[in-house]
Short mmCIF file of C-alpha atoms in Angstrom, two decimals:
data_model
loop_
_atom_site.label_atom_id
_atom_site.label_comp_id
_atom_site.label_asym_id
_atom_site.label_seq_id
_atom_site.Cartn_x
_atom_site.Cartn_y
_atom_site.Cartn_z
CA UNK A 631 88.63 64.40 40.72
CA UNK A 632 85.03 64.51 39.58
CA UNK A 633 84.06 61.44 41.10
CA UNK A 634 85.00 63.06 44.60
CA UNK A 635 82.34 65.49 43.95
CA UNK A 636 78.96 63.78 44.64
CA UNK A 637 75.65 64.76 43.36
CA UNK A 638 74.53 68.17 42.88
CA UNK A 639 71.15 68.92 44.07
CA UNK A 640 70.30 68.96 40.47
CA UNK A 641 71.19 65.95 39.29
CA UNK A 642 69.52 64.31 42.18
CA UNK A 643 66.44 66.20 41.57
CA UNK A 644 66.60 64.82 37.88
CA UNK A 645 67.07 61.39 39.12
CA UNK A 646 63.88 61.34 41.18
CA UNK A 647 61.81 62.94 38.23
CA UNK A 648 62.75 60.59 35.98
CA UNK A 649 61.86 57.47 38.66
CA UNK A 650 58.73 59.91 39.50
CA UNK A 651 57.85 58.94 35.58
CA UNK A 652 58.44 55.88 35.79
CA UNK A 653 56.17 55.23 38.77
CA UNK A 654 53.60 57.20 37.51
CA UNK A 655 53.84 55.28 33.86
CA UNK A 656 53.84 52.09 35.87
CA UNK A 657 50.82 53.04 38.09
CA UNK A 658 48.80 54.46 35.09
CA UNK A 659 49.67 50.90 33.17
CA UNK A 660 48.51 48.79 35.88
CA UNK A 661 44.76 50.79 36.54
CA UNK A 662 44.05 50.66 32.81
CA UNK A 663 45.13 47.21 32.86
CA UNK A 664 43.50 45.79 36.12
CA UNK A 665 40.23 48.07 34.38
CA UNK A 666 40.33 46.37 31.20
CA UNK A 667 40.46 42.44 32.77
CA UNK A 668 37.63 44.01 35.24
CA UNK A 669 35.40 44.90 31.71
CA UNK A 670 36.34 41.88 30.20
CA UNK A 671 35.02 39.34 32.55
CA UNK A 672 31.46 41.41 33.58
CA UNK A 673 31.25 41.12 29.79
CA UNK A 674 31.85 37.40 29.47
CA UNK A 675 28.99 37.13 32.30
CA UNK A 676 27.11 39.04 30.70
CA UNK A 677 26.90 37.08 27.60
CA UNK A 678 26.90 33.93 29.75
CA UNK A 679 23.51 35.51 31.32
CA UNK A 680 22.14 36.21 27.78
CA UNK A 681 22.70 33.02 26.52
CA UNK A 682 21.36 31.35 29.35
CA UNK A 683 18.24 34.00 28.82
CA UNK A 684 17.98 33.03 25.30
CA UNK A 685 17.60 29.33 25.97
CA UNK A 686 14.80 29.64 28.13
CA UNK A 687 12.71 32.69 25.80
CA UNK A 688 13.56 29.97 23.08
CA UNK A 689 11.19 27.76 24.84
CA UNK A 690 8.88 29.83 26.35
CA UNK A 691 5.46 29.66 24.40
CA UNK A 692 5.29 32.11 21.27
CA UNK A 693 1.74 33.74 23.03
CA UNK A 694 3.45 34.41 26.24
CA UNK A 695 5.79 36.70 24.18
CA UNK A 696 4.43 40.23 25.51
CA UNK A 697 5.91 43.15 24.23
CA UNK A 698 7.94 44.47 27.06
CA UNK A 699 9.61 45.63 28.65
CA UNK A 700 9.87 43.11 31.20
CA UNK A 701 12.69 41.75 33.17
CA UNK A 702 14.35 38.20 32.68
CA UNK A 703 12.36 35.29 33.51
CA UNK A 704 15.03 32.80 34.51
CA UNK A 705 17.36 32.49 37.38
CA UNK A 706 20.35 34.15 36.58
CA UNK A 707 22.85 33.80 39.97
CA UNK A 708 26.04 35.22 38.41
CA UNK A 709 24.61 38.77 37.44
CA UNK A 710 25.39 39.62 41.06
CA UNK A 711 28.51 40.14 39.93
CA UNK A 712 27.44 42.96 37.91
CA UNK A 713 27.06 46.63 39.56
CA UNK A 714 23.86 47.77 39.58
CA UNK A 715 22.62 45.58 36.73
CA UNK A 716 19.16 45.93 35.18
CA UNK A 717 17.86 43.43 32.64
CA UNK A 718 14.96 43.79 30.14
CA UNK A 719 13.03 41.58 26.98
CA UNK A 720 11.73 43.65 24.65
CA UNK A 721 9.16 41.49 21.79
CA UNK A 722 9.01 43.03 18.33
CA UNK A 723 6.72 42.14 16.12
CA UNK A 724 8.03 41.02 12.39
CA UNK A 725 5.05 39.70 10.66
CA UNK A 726 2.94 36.82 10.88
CA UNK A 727 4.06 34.79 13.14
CA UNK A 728 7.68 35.92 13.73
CA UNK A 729 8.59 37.78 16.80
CA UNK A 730 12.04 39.54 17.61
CA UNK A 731 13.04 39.30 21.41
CA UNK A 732 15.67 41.53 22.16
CA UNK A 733 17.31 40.59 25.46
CA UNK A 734 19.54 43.44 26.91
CA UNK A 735 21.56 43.84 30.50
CA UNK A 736 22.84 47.02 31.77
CA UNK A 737 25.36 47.48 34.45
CA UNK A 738 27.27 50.29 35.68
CA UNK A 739 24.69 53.08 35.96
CA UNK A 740 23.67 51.72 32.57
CA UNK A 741 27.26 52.60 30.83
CA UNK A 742 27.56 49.54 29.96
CA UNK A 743 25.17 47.59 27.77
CA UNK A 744 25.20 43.63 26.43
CA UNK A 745 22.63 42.65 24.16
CA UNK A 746 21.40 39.58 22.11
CA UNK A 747 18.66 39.24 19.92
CA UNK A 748 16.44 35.48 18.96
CA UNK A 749 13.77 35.47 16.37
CA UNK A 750 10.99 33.11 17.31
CA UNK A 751 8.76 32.06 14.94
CA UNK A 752 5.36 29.81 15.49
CA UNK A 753 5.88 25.80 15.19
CA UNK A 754 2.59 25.09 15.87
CA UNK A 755 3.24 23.50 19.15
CA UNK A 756 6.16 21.43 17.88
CA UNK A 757 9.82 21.84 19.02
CA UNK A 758 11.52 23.59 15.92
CA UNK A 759 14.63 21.16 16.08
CA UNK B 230 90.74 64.89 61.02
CA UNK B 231 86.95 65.94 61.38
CA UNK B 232 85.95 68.47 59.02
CA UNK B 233 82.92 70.55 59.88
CA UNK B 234 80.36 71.69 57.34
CA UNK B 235 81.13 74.86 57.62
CA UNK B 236 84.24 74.54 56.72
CA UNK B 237 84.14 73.20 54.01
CA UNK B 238 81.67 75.62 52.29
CA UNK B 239 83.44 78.09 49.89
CA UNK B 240 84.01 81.84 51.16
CA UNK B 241 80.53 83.03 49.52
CA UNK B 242 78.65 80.39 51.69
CA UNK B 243 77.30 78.42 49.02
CA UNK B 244 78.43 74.94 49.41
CA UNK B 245 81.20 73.83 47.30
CA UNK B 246 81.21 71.25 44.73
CA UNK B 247 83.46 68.32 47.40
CA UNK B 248 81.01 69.05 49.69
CA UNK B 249 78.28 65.83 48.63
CA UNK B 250 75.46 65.45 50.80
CA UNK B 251 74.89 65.46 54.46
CA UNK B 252 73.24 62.64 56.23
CA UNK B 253 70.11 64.06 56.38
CA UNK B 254 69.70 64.83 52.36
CA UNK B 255 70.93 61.61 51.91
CA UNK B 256 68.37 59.80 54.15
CA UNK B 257 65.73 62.12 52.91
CA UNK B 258 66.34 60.59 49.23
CA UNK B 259 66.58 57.39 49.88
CA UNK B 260 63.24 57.41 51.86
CA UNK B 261 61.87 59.07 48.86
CA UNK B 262 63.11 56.35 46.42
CA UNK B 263 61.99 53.72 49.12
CA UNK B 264 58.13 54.98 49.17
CA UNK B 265 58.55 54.74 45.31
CA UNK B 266 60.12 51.46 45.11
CA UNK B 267 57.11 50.00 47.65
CA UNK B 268 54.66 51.30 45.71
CA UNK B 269 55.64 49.79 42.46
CA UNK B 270 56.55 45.99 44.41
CA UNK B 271 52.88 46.20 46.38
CA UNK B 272 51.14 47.33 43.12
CA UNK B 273 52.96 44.22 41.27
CA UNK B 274 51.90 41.86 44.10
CA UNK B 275 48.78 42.81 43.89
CA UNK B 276 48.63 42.76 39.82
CA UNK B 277 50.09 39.14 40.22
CA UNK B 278 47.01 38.10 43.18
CA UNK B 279 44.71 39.76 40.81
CA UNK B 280 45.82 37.92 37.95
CA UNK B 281 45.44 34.35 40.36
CA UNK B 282 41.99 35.31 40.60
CA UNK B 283 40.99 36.27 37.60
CA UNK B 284 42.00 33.55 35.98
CA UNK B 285 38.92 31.32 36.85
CA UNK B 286 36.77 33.83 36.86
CA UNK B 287 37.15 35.29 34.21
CA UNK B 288 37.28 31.98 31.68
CA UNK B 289 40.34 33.07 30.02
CA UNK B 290 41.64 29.52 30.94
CA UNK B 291 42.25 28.18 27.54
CA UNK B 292 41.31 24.25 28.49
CA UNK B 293 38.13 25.85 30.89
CA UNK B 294 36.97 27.34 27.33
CA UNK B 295 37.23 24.45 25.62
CA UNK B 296 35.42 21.93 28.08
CA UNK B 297 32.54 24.78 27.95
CA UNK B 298 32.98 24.96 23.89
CA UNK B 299 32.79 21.06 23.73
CA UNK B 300 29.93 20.40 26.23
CA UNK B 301 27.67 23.17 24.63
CA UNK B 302 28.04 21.32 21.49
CA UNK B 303 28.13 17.92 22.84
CA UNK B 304 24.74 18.72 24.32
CA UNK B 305 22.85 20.24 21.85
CA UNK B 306 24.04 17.61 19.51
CA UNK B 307 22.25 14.90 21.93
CA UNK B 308 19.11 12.90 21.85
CA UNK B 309 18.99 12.36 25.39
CA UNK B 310 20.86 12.58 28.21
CA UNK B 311 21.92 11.49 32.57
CA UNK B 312 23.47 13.13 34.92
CA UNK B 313 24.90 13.27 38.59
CA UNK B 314 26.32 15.62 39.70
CA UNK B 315 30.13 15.62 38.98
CA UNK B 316 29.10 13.37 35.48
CA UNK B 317 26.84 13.80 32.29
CA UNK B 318 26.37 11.53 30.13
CA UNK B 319 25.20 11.94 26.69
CA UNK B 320 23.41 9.63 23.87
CA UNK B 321 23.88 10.64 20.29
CA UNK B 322 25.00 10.06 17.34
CA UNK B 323 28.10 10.11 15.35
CA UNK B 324 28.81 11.60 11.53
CA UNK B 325 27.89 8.25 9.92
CA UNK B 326 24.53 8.32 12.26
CA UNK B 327 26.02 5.40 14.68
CA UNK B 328 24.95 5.74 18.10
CA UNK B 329 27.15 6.74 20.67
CA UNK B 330 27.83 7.71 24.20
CA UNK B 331 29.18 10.75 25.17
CA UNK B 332 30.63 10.72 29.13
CA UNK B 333 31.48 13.91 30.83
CA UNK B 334 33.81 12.85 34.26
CA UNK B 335 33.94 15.70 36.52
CA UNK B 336 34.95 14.00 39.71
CA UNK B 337 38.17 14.98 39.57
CA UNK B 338 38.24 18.66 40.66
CA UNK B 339 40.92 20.22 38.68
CA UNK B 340 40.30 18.01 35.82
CA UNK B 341 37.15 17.25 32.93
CA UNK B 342 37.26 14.14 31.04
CA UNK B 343 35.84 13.77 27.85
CA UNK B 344 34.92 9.76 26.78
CA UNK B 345 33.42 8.33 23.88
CA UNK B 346 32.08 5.29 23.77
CA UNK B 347 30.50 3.55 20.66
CA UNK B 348 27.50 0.91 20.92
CA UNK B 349 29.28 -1.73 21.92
CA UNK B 350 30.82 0.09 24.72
CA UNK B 351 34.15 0.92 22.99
CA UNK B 352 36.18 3.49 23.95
CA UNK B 353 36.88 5.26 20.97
CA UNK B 354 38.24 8.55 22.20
CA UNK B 355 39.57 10.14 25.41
CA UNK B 356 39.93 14.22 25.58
CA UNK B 357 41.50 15.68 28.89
CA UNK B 358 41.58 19.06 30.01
CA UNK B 359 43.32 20.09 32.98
CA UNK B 360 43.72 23.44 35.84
CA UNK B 361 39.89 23.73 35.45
CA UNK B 362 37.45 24.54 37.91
CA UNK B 363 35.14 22.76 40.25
CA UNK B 364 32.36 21.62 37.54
CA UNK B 365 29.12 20.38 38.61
CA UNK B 366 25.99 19.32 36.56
CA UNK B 367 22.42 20.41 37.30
CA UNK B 368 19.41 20.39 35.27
CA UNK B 369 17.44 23.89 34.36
CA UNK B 370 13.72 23.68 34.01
CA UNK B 371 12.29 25.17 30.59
CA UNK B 372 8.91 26.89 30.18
CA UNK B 373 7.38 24.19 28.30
CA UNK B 374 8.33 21.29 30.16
CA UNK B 375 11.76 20.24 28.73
CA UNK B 376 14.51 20.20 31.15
CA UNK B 377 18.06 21.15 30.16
CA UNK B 378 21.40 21.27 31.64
CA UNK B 379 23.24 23.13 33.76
CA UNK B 380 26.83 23.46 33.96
CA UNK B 381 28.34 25.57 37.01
CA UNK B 382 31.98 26.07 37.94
CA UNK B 383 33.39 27.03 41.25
CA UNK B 384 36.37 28.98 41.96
CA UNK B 385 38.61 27.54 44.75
CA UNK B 386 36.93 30.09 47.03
CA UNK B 387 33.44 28.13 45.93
CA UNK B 388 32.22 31.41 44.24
CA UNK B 389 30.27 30.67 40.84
CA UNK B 390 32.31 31.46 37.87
CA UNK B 391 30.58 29.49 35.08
CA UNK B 392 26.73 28.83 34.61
CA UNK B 393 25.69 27.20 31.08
CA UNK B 394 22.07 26.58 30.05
CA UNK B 395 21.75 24.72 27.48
CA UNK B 396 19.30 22.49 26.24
CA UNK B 397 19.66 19.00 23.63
CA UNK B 398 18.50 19.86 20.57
CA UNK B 399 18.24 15.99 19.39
CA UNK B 400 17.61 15.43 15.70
CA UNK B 401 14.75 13.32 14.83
#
């Protein structure tokens, strides 16, 4: 009877392979996964950070706008969380009285990269809104 | 009857085919397949404590995005506002330019309540969100004087998850 037989060494030898795929599959799934949730939430603080930036460059006075680049002026707690970060303003010139001001964080030996741009433009001393 | 191994191996000394394992092959593959089958139950505990702590940090909360998504526009939508720090409370107006109150309850730590009140001190709406976390309101000093506000969250470990600037942008 077959069944009396057991395993050849073969057939075990198959066996593990195909559970050493499996692992393997399962172990490769779960880095890229765990990676890509990592990415996603330094990017959401990232833009949290830039937004935050933004609001305070929005009210900064148009003549304090130097060209850069300079670091962020405001107090930005969560960007701990990003790995080796480095933040910069760069002001741009767009004619009369419009500036650019590019606001840009890198993180991860600058591989990574999150930028937002404002235009300001002069209100003669009055709030725009 | 006891049957040796070596007796039961065919006359060219290759085992034969009745033979199945011996004790140690057998313990030597199951230790294999036990190493594999930890790995793959830590790595899924750990995916699953990963996941518990991601989920306030990283926002994906649907109701945490949509108390953030409601107070940013809440707030630049205001004249004026007061705070303390597990409330805000915001004066604006609505679509047909009535005055209203906007009330942001925080006090609750899981939980952000959203109230509406109308001039006459009405409660014309009530919006709950729940399995958010700690939120407290701050104010934010701006260059030229104005002061906005500042929403933080706290994970249950009292790390900061959430910081929103953002400043009223009343319409005259």
């Amino acid at each position: 009877m077959r069944c009396a037989k057991g395993f050849t060494l073969v057939e075990v030898l198959v066996a593990l392979l195909i559970l050493t795929l499996v692992v393997t599959t399962s172990l490769a799934f779960f880095y890229d996964r765990r990676l890509r949730l990592l990415r996603a939430e330094e990017t959401i603080v990232a833009y949290q950070t830039l937004a935050n930036e933004a609001e305070v460059q929005r009210r900064a006075p148009f003549a304090s706008l130097a060209a850069g680049p300079h670091p962020f002026i405001a107090d930005h707690p969560l960007l701990t969380r990003l790995p080796g970060q480095r933040t910069s303003i760069e002001v741009m010139d767009k004619g009369t009285g419009i500036r650019e001001v590019r606001l840009t964080i890198q993180w991860r030996q600058q591989k990574r990269i999150a930028q937002m741009t404002i235009v300001r433009v002069v209100t003669t001393g009055d709030n725009l809104w | 009857m006891v049957i040796s191994r070596r007796e039961i191996l065919s006359p060219n000394g290759k085992r034969s085919a009745a033979a199945g394992f011996t004790l140690l092959e057998a313990l030597v593959t199951l230790a294999i397949a036990g190493v594999l089958i930890f790995m793959v139950v830590m790595l899924q505990s750990e995916m699953f404590r990963f996941d518990r702590d991601f989920r306030l940090n990283l926002m994906t909360h649907p109701e945490l995005q949509a108390v953030l998504v409601r107070v940013r526009r809440d707030v630049l939508d205001a004249d004026s506002y007061e705070h303390s720090p597990t409330s805000l409370i915001l004066a604006g107006r609505d679509q047909q330019k009535r005055p209203i109150r906007i009330v942001y309850d925080f006090s609750e730590d899981s939980r952000a309540r959203r109230l509406v009140f109308n001039a006459s001190d009405e409660q014309l709406s009530l919006w709950m969100a729940r399995g958010v976390p700690k939120l407290r309101v701050t104010t934010y000093p701006l260059p030229d004087g104005e002061v906005a506000v500042r929403l933080r969250g706290f994970d249950r470990n009292g790390d900061l998850t959430v910081d929103q600037v953002v400043e009223p942008r009343g319409h005259p």
